[in-house]
Short mmCIF file of C-alpha atoms and ligand atoms in Angstrom, two decimals:
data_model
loop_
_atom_site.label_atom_id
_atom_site.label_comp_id
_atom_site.label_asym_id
_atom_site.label_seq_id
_atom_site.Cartn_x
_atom_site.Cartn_y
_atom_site.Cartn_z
CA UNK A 3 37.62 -4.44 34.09
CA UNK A 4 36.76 -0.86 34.41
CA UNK A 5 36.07 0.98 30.93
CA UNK A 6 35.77 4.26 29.95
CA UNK A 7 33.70 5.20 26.57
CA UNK A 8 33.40 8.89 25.31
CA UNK A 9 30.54 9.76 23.06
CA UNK A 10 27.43 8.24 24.20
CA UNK A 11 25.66 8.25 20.89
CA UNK A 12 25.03 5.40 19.22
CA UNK A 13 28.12 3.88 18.93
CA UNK A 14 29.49 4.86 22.09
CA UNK A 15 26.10 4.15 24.09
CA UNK A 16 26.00 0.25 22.26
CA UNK A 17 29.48 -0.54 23.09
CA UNK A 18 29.18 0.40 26.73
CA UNK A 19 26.04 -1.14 27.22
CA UNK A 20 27.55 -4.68 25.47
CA UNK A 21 30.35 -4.31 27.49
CA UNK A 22 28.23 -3.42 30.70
CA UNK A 23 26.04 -6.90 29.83
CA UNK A 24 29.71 -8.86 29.71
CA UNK A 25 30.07 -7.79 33.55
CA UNK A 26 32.83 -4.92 32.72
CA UNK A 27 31.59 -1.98 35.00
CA UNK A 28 31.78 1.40 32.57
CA UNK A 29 32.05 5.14 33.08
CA UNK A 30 30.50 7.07 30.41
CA UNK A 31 31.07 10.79 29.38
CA UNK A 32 29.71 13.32 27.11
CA UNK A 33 29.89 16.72 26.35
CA UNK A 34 26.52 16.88 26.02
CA UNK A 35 24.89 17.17 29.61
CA UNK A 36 21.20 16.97 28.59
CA UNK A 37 22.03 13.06 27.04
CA UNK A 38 23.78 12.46 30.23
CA UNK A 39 20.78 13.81 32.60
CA UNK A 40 18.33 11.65 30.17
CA UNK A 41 20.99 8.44 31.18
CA UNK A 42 21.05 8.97 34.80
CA UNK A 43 17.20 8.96 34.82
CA UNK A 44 17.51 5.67 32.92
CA UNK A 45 16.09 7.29 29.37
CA UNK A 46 17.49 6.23 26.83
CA UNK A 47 18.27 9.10 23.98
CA UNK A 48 18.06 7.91 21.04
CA UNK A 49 16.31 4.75 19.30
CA UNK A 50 18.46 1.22 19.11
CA UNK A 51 15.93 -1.71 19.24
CA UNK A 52 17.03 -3.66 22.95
CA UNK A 53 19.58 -1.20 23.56
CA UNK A 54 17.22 -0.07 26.75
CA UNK A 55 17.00 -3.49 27.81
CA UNK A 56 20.29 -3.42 27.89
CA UNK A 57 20.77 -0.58 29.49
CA UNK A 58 18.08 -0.99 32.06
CA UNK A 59 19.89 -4.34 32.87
CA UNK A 60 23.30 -3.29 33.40
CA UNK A 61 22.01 -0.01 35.40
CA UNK A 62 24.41 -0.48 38.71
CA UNK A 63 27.73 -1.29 36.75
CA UNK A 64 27.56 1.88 34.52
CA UNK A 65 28.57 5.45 35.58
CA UNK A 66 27.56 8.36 33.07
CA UNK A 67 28.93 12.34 33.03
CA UNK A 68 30.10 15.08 31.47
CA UNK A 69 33.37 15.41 33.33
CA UNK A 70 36.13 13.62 31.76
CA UNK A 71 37.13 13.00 35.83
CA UNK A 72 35.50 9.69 36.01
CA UNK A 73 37.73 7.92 33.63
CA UNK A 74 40.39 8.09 36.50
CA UNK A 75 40.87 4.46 37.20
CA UNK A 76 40.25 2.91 33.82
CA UNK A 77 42.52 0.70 31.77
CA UNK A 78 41.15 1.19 28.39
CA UNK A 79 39.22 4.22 26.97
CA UNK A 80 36.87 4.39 23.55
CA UNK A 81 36.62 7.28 21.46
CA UNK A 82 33.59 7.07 19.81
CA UNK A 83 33.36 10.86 18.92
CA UNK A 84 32.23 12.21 15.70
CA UNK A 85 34.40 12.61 12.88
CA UNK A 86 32.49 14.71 10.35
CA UNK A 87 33.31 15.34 6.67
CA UNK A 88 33.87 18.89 6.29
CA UNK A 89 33.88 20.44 2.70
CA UNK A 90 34.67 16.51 1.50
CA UNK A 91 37.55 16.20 4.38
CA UNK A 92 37.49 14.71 7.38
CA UNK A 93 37.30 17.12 10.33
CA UNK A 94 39.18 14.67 13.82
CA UNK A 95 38.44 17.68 15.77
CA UNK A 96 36.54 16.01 18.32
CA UNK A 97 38.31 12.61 18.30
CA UNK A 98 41.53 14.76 19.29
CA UNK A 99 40.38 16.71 22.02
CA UNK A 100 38.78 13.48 23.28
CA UNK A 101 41.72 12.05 23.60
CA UNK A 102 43.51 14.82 25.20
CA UNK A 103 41.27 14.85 27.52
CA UNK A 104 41.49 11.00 28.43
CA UNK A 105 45.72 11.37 28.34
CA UNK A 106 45.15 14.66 31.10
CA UNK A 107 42.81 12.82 33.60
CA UNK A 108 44.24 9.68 32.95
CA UNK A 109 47.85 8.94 31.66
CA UNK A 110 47.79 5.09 32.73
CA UNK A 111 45.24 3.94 30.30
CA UNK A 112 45.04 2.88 26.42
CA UNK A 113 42.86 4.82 24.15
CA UNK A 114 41.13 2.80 21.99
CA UNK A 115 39.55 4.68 18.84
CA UNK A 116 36.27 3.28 17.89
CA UNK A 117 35.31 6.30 15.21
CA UNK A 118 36.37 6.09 11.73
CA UNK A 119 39.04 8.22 11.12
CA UNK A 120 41.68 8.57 8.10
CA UNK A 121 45.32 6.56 8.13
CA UNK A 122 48.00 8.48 10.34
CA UNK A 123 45.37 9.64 12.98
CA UNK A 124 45.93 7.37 15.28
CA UNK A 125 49.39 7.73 15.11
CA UNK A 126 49.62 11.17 14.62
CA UNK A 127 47.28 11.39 17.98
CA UNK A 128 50.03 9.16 19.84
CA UNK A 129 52.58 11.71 19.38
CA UNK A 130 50.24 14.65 20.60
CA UNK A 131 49.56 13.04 23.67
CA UNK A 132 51.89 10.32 24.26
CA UNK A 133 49.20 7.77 25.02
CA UNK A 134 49.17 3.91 23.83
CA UNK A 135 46.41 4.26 20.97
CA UNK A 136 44.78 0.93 19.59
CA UNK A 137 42.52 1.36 16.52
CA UNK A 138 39.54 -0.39 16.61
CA UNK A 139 37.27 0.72 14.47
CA UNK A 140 33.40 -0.60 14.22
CA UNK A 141 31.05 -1.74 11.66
CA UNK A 142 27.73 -1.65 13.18
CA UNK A 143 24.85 -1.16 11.54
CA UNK A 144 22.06 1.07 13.23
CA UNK A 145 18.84 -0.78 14.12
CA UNK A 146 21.01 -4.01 14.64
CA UNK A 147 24.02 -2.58 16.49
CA UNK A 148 23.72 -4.58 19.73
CA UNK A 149 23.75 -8.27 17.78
CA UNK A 150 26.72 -6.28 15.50
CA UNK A 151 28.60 -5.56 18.45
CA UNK A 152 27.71 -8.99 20.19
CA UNK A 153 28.86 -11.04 17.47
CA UNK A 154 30.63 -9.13 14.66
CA UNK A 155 32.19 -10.65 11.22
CA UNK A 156 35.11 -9.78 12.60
CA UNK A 157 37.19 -7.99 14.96
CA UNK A 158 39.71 -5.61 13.77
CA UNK A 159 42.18 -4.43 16.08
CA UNK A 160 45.47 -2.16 15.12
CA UNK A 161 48.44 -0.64 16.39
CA UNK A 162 50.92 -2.40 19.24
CA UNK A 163 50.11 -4.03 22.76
CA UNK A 164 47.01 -4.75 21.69
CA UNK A 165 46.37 -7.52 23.99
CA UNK A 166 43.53 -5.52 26.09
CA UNK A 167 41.32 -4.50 23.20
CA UNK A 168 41.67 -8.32 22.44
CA UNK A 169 40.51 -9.58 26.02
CA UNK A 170 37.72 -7.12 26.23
CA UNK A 171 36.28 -8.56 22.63
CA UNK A 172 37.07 -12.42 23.64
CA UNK A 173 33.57 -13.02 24.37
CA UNK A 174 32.50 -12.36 20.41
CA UNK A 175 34.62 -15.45 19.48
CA UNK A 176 34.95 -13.31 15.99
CA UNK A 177 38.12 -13.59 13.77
CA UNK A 178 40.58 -11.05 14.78
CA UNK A 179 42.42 -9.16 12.21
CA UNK A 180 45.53 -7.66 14.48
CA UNK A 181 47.70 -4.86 12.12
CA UNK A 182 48.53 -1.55 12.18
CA UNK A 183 46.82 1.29 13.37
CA UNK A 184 46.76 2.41 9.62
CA UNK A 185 45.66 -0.62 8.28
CA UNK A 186 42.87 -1.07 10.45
CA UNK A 187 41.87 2.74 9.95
CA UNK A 188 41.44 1.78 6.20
CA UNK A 189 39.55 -2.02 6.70
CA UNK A 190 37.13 0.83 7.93
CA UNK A 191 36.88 2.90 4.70
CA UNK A 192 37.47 0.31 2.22
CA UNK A 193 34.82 -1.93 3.75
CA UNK A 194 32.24 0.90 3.91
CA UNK A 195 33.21 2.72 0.21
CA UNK A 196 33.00 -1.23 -1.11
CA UNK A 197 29.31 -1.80 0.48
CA UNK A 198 28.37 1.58 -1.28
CA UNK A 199 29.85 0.67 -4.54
CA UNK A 200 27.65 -2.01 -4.35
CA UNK A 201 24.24 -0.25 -3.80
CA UNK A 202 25.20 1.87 -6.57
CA UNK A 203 25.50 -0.88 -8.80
CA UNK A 204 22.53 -2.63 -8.41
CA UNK A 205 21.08 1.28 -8.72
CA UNK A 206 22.21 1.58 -12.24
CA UNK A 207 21.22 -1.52 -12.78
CA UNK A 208 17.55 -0.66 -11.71
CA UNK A 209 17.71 2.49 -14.19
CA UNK A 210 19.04 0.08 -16.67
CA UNK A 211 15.66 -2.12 -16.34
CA UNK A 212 13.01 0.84 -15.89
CA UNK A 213 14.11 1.15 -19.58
CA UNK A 214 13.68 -2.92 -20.68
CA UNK A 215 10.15 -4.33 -21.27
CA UNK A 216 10.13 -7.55 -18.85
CA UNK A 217 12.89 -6.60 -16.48
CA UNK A 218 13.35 -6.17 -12.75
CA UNK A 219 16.09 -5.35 -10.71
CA UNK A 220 14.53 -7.50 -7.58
CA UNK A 221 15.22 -10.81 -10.02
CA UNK A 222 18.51 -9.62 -11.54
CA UNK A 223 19.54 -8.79 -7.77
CA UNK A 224 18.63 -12.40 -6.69
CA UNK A 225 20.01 -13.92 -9.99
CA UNK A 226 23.50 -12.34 -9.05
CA UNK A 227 23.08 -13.10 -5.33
CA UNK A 228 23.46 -16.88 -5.74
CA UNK A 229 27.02 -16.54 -6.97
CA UNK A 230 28.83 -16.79 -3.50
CA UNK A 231 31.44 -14.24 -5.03
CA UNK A 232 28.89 -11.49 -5.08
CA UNK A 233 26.37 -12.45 -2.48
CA UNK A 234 23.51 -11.15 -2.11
CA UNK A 235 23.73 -8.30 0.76
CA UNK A 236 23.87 -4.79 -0.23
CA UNK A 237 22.34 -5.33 -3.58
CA UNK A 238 19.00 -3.68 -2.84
CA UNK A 239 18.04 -1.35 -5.42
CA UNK A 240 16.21 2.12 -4.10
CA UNK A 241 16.57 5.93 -3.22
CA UNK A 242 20.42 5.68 -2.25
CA UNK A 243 22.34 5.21 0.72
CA UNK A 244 22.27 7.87 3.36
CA UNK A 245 22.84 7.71 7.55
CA UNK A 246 25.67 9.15 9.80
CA UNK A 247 28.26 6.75 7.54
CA UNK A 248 28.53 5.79 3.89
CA UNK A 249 27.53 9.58 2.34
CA UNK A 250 30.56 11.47 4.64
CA UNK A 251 33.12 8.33 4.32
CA UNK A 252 33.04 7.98 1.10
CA UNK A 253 33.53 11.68 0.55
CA UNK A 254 36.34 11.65 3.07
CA UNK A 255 38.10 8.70 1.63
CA UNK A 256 38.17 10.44 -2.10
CA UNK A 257 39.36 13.66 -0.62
CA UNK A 258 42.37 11.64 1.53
CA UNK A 259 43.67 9.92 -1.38
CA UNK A 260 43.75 12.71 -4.08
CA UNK A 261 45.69 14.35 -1.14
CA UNK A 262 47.97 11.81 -1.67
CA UNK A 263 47.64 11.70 -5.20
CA UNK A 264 45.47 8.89 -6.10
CA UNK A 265 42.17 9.14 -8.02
CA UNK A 266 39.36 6.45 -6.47
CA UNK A 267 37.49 6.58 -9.49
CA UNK A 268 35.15 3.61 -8.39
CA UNK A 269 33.94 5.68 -5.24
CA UNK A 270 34.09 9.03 -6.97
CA UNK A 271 31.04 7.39 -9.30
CA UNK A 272 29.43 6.02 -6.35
CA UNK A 273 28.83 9.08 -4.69
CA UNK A 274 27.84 10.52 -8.23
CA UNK A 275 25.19 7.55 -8.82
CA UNK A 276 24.34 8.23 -5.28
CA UNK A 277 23.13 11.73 -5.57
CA UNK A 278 21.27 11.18 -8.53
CA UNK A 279 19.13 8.92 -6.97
CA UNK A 280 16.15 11.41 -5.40
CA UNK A 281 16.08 13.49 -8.38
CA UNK A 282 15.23 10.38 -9.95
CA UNK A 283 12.33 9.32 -8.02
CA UNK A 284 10.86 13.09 -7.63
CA UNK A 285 10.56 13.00 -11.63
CA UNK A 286 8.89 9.53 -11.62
CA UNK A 287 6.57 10.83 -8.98
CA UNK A 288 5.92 14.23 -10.34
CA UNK A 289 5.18 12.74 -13.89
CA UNK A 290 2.75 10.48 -12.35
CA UNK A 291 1.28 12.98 -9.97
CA UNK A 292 0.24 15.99 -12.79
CA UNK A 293 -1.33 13.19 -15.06
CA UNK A 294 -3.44 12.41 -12.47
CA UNK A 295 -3.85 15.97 -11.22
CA UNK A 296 -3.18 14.83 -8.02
CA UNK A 297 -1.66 16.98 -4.71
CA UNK A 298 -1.59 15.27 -1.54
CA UNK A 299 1.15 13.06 -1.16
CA UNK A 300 2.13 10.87 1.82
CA UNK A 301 5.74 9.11 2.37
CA UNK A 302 6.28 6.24 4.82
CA UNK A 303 9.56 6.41 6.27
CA UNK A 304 11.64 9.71 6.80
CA UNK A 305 14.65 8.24 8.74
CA UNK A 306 17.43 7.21 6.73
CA UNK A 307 16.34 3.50 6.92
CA UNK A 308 14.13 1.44 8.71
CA UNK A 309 14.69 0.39 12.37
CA UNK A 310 15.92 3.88 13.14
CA UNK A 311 14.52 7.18 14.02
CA UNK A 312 18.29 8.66 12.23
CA UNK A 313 17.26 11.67 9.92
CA UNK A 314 21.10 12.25 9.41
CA UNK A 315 21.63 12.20 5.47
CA UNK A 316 18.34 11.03 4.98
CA UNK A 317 17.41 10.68 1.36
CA UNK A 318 13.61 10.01 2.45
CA UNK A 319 14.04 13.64 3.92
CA UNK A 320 15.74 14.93 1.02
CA UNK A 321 12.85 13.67 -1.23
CA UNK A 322 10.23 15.16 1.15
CA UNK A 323 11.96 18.76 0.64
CA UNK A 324 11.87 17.92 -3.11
CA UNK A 325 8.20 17.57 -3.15
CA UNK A 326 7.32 20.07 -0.88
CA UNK A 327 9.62 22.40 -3.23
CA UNK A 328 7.44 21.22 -6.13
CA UNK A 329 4.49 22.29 -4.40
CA UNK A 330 3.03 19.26 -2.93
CA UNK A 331 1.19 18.75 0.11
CA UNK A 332 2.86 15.94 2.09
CA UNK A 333 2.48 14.15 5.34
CA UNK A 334 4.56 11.87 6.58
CA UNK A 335 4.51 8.67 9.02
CA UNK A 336 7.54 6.70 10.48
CA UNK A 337 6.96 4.45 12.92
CA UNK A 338 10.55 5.78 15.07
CA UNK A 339 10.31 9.39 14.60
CA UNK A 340 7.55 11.45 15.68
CA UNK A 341 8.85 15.27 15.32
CA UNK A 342 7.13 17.48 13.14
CA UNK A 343 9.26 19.05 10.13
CA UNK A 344 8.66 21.84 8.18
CA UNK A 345 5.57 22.36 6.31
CA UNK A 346 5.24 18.67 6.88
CA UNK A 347 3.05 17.12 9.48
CA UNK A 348 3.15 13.72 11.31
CA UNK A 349 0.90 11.07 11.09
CA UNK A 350 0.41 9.09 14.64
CA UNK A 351 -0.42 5.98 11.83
CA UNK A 352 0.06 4.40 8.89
CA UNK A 353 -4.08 4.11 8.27
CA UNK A 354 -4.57 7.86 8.75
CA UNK A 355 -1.53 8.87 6.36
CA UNK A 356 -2.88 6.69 3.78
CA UNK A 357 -6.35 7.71 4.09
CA UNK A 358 -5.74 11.57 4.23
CA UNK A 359 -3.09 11.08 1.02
CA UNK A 360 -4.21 11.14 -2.85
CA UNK A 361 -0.86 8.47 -3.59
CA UNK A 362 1.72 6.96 -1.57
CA UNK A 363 5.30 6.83 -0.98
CA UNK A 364 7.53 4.31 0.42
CA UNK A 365 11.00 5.71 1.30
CA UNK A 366 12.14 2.92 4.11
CA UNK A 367 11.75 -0.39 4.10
CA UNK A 368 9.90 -1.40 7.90
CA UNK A 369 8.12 -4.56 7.64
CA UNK A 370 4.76 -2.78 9.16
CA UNK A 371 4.27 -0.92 5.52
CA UNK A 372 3.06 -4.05 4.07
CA UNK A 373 -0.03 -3.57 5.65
CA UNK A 374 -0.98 -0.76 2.92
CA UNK A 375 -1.35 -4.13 0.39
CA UNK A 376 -4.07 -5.48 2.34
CA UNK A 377 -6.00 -1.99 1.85
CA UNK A 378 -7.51 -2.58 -1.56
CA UNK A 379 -5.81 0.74 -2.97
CA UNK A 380 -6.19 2.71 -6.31
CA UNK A 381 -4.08 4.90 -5.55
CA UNK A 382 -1.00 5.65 -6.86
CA UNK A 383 1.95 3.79 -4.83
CA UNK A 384 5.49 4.25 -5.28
CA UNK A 385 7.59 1.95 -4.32
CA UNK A 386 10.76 3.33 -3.76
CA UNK A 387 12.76 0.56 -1.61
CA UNK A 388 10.97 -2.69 -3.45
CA UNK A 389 9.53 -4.05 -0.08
CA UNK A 390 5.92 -4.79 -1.59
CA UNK A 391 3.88 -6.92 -3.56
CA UNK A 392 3.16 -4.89 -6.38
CA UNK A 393 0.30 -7.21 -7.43
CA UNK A 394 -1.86 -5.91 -4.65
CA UNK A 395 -2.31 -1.93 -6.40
CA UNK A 396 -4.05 -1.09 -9.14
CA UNK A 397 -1.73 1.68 -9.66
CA UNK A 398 1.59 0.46 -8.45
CA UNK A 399 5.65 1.33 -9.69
CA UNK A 400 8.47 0.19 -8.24
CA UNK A 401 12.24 0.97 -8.32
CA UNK A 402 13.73 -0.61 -11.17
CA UNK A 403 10.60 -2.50 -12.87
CA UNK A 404 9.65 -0.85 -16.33
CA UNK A 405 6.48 0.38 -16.83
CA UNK A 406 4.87 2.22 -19.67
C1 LIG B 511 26.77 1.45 7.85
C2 LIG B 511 27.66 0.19 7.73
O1 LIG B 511 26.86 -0.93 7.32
C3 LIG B 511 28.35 -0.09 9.03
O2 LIG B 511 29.24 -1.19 8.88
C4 LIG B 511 29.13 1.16 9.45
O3 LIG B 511 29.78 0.96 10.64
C5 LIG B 511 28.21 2.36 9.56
O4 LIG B 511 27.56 2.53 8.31
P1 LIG B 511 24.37 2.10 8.76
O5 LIG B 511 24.71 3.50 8.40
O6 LIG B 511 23.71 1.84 10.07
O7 LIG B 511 25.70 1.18 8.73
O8 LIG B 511 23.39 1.57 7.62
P2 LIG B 511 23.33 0.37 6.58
O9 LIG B 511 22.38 -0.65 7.03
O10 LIG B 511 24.67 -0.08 6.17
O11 LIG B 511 22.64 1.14 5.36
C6 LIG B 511 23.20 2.34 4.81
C7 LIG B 511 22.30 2.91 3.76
O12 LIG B 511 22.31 2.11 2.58
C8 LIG B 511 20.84 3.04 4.15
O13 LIG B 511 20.35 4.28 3.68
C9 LIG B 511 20.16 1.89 3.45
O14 LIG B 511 18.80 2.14 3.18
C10 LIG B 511 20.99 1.80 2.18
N1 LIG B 511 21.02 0.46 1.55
C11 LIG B 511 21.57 -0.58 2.24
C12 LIG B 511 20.51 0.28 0.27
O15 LIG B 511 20.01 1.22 -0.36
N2 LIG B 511 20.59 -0.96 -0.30
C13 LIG B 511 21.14 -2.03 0.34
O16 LIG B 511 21.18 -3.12 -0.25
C14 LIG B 511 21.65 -1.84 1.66
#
């Protein structure tokens, strides 16, 4: 089947290259003509562990421009477009015009939406343009999109004559939940405000045991775990959620219902617990620091999370400004992202950050930091996503462990 997919970013750029790997041949556009130059001299623009591979693989079945043209013969479009919050509402902007565009180069097609957009869009976009629109929205994570989009929990897939979007997803074998457009456009917010709700939980939780002699959230997070009701995903205490999703659709979804004239209390104190979280941390590590006198600070991970070189709504970052704003001397090393930032320089490795620095940070949680506990340090480390053995510092604290 030919495809179409606008928005090559990561989204758009995992599904086509899935889809590529399942023998569909694609045609690829985006605005942006630098990301499709990098494509069709096989770079890949951004970093998605085996999305080259993928890529690389499935070279000869996938077309890539900026000119909406090459859509021409394809049955079924995907939007994957930003949709950015704007002043706490959702701005479709982009996912419109995208699909303008499609319906004028192509009126014999379906337009499926893969970004997350508010109830009524999809529909409201169908009478704009007059196309069939299937919502399908997506729940990848970064750093493991291509197994996400391989073999999802489940497929959602809304709106009517869905039957393509359901043959081009066969291969998953994933439970399908077919509804309406609007339905599925809210499994989408619902599922991400819900996996938010939980972070902040276990967050309060963690302040909760900083303050009990003998506690820690990493045990009370396990303990809970067990109980299949809860389970134990998304129950990782640390510096907050951030990335391209959970900060702007949580916002988004509060602002859409008190349109409507519902309070989501729940989320509204997510996103509260949320941005208290760096604050939090900068005090613990300030207090720390001007006991000891100390100046030279170096954090391990700037991108939102591990697996990722995504700075977007990056709390790591927004600790890093903190501290420099405090007046401390920081470098930084992540093993994804290499650009310098302000004031801030860029370690090429873990060993020289560490060396150079007077304490330690840890603001994402890659596997490869562990190798700071086989370093015999006394210096301060702060352990601000629990992925160490706090046994091996002399001078270790940890999210939500107590200490004197
Ligand atoms: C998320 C959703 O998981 C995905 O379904 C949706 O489609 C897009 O948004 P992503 O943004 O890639 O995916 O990141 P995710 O792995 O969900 O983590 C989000 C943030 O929460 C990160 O900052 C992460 O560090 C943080 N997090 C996650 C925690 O602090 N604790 C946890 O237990 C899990």
């Amino acid at each position: 089947m030919k495809i179409g997919v606008v928005g090559l970013g990561y989204v758009g750029l995992v599904t086509a290259s899935v889809l590529a790997d399942h023998k569909n041949e694609i045609a690829g556009v985006d605005i942006d003509n630098r990301r499709i130059e990098k494509l069709k001299a096989g770079t890949v623009p951004l970093f998605e562990p085996h999305l080259s591979d993928y890529l690389s693989r499935n070279g000869d079945l996938m077309t890539f421009s900026d000119n909406y043209q090459i859509l021409e013969n394809c049955r079924a479009v995907f939007v994957c477009t930003p949709s950015p919050t704007m002043n706490g509402r959702i701005d479709t902007r982009y996912v419109e015009e995208s699909c303008a565009n499609i319906a004028r180069v192509n009126d014999n097609c379906t337009i499926i939406i893969k970004s997350t957009v508010v109830p009524g869009t999809a529909k409201m976009i169908k009478r704009n343009t007059g196309m069939p629109i299937i919502s399908n929205p997506e729940f990848t994570r970064e750093g493991s999109a291509i197994s996400d989009t391989e073999k999802p929990d489940r497929v959602v897939i809304g709106g009517e004559n869905t039957e393509i979007a359901e043959k081009i997803w066969q291969f998953t074998r994933s439970p399908v939940v077919k509804t309406t457009n609007e339905n599925a456009e809210l499994i989408k917010y619902a599922s991400n405000a819900f996996l938010a709700t939980k972070i902040s939980f276990i967050n309060e939780i963690a302040n909760l045991c900083e303050r009990i002699p003998g506690a820690d959230v990493e045990t009370v997070s396990k303990g809970m775990g067990y109980d299949r009701r809860i389970a134990p995903y998304f129950l990782k205490a640390g510096l907050g959620y951030g990335g391209s999703c959970f900060p702007k659709d949580t916002e988004a979804l509060v602002t859409y219902a008190r349109e409507l004239g519902v309070s989501l209390l729940l989320v509204e104190a997510t996103i509260s617990v949320n941005a208290k979280r760096v604050r939090h941390a900068v005090e613990i590590i300030d207090l720390a620091m001007r006991k000891r006198s100390l100046l030279k600070v170096c954090v391990l991970g700037i991108a939102f999370k591990n697996n990722t070189d995504d700075l977007r709504e990056s709390r790591a970052l927004d600790l890093v400004r903190e501290l420099s704003r405090l007046g401390y001397e920081i470098r930084i090393y992540d093993p994804a992202f290499s650009g310098n930032l302000i004031n801030v320089e860029a370690c090429e490795s873990i060993e020289k950050c560490v060396e150079w620095a007077e304490a330690i940070v840890v603001a994402a949680e890659w596997n490869q930091f562990r190798l700071i506990e086989k370093m015999q340090l006394s210096k301060p480390v702060f352990d601000l996503r629990r992925i160490l053995d706090g046994a091996s510092f002399t001078d270790y604290w940890g999210t939500g462990i107590w200490k004197e």
